[in-house]
mmCIF file of C-alpha atoms in Angstrom:
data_model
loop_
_atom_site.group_PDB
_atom_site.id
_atom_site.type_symbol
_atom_site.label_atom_id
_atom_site.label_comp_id
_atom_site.label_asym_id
_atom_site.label_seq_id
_atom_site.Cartn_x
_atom_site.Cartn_y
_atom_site.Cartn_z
ATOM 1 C CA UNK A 29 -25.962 -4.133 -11.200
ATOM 2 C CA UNK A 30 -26.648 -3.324 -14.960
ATOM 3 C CA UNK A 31 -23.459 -0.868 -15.045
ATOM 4 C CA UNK A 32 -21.405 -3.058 -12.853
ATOM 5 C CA UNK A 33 -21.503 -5.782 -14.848
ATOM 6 C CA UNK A 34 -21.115 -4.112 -18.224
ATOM 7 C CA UNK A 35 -24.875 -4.852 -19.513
ATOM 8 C CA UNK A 36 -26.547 -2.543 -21.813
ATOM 9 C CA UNK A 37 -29.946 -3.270 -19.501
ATOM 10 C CA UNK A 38 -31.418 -5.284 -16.875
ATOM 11 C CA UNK A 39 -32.943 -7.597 -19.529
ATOM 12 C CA UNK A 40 -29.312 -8.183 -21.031
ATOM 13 C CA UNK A 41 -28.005 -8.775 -17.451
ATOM 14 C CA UNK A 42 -30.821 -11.271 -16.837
ATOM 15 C CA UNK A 43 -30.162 -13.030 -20.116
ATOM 16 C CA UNK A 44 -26.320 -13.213 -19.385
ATOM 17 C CA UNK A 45 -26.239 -14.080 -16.306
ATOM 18 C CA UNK A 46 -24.675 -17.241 -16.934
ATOM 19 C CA UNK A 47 -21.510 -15.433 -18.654
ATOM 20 C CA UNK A 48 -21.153 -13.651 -15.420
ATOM 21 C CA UNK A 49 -20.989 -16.512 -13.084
ATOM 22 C CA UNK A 50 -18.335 -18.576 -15.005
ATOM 23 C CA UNK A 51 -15.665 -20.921 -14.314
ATOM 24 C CA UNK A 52 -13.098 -18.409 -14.126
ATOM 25 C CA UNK A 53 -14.319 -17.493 -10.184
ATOM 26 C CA UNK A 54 -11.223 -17.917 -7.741
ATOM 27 C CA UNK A 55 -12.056 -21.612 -6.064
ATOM 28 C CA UNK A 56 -11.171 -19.504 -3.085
ATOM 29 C CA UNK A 57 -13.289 -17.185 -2.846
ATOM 30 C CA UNK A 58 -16.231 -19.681 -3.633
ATOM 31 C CA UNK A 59 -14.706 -22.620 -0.716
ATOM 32 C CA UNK A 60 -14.253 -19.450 1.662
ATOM 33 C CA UNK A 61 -18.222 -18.486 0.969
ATOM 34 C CA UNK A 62 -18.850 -22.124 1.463
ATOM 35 C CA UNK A 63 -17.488 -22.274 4.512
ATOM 36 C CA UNK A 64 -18.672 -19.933 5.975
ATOM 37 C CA UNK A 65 -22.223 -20.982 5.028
ATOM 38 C CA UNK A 66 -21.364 -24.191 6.619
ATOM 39 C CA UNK A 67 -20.559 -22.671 10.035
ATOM 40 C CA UNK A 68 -24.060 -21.177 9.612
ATOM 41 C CA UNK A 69 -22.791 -17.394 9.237
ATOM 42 C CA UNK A 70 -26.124 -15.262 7.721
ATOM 43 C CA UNK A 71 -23.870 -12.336 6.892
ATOM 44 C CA UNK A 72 -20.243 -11.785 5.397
ATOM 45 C CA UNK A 73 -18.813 -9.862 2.834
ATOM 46 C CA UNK A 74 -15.654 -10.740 0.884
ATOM 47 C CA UNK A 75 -13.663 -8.897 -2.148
ATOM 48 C CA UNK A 76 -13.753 -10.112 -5.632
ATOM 49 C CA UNK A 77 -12.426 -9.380 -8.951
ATOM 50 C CA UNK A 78 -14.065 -10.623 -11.874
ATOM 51 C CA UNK A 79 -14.882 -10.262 -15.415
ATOM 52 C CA UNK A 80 -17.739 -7.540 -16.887
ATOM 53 C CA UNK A 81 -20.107 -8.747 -19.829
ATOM 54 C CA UNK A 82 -17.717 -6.685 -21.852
ATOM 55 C CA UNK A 83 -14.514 -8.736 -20.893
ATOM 56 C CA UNK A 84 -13.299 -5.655 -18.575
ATOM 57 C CA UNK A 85 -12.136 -6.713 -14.838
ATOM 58 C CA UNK A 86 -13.976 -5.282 -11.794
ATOM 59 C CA UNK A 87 -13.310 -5.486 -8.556
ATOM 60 C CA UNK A 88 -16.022 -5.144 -5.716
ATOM 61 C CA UNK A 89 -16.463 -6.121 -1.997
ATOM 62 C CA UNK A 90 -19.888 -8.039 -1.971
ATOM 63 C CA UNK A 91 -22.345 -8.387 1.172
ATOM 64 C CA UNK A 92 -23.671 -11.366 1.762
ATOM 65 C CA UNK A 93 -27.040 -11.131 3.975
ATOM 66 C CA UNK A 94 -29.240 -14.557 4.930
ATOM 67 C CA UNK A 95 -32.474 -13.398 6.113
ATOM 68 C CA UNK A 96 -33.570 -16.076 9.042
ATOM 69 C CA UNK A 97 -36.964 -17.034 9.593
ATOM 70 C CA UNK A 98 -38.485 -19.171 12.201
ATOM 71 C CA UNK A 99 -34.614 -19.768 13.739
ATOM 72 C CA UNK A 100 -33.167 -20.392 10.628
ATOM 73 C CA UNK A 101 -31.552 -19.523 7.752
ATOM 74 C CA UNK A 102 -33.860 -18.673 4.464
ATOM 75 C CA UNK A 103 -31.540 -19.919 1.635
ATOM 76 C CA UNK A 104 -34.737 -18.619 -1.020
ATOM 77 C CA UNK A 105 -34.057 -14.836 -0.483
ATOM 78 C CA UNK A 106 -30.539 -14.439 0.078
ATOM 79 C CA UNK A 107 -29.426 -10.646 -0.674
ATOM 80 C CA UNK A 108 -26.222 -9.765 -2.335
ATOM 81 C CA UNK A 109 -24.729 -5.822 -2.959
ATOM 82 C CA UNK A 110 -21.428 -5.328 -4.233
ATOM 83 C CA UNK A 111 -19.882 -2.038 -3.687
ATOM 84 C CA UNK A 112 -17.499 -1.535 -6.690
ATOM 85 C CA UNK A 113 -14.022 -0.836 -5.599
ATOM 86 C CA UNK A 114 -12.312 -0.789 -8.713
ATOM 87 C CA UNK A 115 -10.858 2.903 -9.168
ATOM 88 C CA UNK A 116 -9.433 2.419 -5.221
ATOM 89 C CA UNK A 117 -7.761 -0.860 -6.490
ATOM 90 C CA UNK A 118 -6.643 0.443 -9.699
ATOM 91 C CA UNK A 119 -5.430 3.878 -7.908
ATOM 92 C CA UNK A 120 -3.784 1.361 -5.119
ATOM 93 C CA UNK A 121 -2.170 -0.588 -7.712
ATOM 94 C CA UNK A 122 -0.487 2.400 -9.219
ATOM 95 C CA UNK A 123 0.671 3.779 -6.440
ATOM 96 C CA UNK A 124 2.374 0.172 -5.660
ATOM 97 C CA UNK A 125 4.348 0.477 -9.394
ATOM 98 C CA UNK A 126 5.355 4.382 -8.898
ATOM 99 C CA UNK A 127 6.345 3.228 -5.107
ATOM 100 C CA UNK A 128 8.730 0.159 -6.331
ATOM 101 C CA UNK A 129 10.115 2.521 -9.186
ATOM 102 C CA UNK A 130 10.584 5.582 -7.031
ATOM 103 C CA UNK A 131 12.771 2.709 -4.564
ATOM 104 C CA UNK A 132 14.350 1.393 -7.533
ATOM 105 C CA UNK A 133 15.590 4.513 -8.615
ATOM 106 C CA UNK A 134 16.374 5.560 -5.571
ATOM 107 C CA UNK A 135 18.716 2.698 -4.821
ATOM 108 C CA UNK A 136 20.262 3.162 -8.146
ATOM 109 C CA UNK A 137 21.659 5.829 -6.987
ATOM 110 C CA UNK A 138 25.329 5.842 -5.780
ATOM 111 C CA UNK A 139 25.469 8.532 -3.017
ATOM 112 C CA UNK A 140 23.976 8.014 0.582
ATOM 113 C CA UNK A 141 19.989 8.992 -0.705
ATOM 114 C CA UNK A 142 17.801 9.673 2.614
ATOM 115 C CA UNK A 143 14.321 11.238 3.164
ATOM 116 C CA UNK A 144 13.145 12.290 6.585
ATOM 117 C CA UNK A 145 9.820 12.640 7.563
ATOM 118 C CA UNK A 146 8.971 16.544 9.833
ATOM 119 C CA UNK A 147 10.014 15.046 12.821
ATOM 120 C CA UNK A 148 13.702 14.331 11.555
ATOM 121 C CA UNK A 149 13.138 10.639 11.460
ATOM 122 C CA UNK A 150 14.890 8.175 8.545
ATOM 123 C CA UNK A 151 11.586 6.768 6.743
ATOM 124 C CA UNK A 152 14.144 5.989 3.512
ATOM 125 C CA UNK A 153 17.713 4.932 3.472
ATOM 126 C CA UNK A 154 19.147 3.829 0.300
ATOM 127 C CA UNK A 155 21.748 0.758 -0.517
ATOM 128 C CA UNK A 156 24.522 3.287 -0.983
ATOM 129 C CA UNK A 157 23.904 4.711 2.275
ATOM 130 C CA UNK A 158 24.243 1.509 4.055
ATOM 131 C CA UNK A 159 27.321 1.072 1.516
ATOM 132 C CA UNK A 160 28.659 4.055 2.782
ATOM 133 C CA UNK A 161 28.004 4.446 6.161
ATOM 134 C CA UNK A 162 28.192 0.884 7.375
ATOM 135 C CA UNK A 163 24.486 1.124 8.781
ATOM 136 C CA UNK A 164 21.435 -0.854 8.092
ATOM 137 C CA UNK A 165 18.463 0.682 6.561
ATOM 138 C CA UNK A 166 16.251 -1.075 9.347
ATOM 139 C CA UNK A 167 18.478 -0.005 12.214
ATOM 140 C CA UNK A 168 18.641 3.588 10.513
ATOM 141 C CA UNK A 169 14.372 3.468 9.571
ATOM 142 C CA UNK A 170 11.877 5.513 12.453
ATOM 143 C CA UNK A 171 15.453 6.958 14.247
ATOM 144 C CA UNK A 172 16.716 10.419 13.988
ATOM 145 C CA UNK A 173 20.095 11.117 13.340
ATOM 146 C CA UNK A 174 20.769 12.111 16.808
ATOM 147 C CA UNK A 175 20.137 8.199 17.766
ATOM 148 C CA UNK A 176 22.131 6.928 14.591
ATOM 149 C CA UNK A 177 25.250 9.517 14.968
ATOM 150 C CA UNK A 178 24.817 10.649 18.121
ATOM 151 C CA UNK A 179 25.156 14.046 20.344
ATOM 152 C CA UNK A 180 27.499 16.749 18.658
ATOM 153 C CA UNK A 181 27.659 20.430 17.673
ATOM 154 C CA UNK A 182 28.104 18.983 14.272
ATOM 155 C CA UNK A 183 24.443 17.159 14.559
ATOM 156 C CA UNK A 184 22.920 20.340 15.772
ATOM 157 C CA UNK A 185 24.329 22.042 12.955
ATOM 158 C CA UNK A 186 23.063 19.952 10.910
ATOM 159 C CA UNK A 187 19.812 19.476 12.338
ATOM 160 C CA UNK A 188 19.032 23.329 12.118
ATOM 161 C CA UNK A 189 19.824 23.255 8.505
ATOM 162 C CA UNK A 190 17.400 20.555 8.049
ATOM 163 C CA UNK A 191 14.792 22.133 10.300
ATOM 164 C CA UNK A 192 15.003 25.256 7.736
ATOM 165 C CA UNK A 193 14.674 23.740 4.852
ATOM 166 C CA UNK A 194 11.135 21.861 6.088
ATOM 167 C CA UNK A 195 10.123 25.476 7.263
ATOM 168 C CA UNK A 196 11.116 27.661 4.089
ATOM 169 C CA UNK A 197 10.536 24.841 1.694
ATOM 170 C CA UNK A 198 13.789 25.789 -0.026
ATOM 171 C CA UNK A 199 16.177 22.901 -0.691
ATOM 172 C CA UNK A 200 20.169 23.510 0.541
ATOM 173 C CA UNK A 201 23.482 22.173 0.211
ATOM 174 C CA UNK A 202 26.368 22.126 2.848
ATOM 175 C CA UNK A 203 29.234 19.656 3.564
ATOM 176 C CA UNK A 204 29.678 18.319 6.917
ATOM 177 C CA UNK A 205 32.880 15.347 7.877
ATOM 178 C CA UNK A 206 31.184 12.975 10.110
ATOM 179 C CA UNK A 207 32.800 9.834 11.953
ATOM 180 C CA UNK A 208 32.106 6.504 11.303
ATOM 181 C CA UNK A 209 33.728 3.348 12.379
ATOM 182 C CA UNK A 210 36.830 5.331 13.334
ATOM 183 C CA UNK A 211 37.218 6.715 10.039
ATOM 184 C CA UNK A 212 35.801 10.223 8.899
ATOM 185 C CA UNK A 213 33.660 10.875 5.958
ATOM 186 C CA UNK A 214 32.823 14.296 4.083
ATOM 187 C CA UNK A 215 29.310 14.489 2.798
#
């Protein structure tokens, strides 16, 4: 509790206590722990971000238990542990800004852009590809090509070339003219 809330000891936690419980705490989060007092729940646990003693932000799921004597509920002892998730929120929260820039970028981009996961399925599909090819990233997203452009020799071609690649690791370049819409393309 001391290092989670940025005291220097217990007796500077005790003494700023008050700092720690301020009005800055999400009326959410307190009308949610209300309620569920209300509906006579003795243990919950909800996530919470709020401010250290040394004006830092933490961010921790806490545990509400009610111990119950005699049938019912003893508000005198009420336990609370808080299991500081800060690094996971912080490490989420990057990975949410390189995500969005990696999809900016790649929609910047003004060639047909894909990525395919090992089983030869579209997880990305860029603007220019739907530009270019007429189809929808969400009708081209979980599919393989083989359901997008169909049977050919040209799509086993091509799906041997990409089968290599994911086994040697070693990236490639080829052309290939495929039809769309009655008119062919060269990729």
């Amino acid at each position: 509790a001391v290092e989670m809330n940025g005291a220097h000891n217990k007796a500077h936690l005790l003494e700023s206590f008050h700092q720690l419980v301020r009005d800055e705490t999400p009326p959410g989060v307190m009308m949610d722990e209300l309620d569920l007092l209300w509906k006579g729940k003795t243990s919950f646990e909800f996530e919470m971000t709020s401010r250290k003693l040394d004006d830092t932000l933490t961010t921790g799921i806490l545990h509400v238990y009610i111990p119950v004597n005699n049938g019912k509920p003893d508000y005198g002892r009420v336990i609370i542990a808080s299991t500081d998730i800060s690094e996971r929120v912080n490490t989420e929260r990057a990975l949410q800004a390189s995500e969005t820039h990696y999809r900016e970028l790649a929609d910047s981009i003004t060639d047909v852009f894909f990525e395919m996961d090992n089983n030869l399925h579209y997880i990305y599909w860029n603007k220019a590809s739907e530009i270019l090819t007429g189809i929808m990233a969400e009708d081209a997203i979980g599919k393989s090509m083989r359901e997008i452009f169909g049977e050919s020799e040209e799509q086993t071609r091509i799906e041997k070339i990409y089968e290599d690649v994911l086994r040697s690791q070693q990236s490639k370049t080829f052309e290939t003219t495929l039809t769309l819409e009655n008119r062919q393309h060269i990729f």
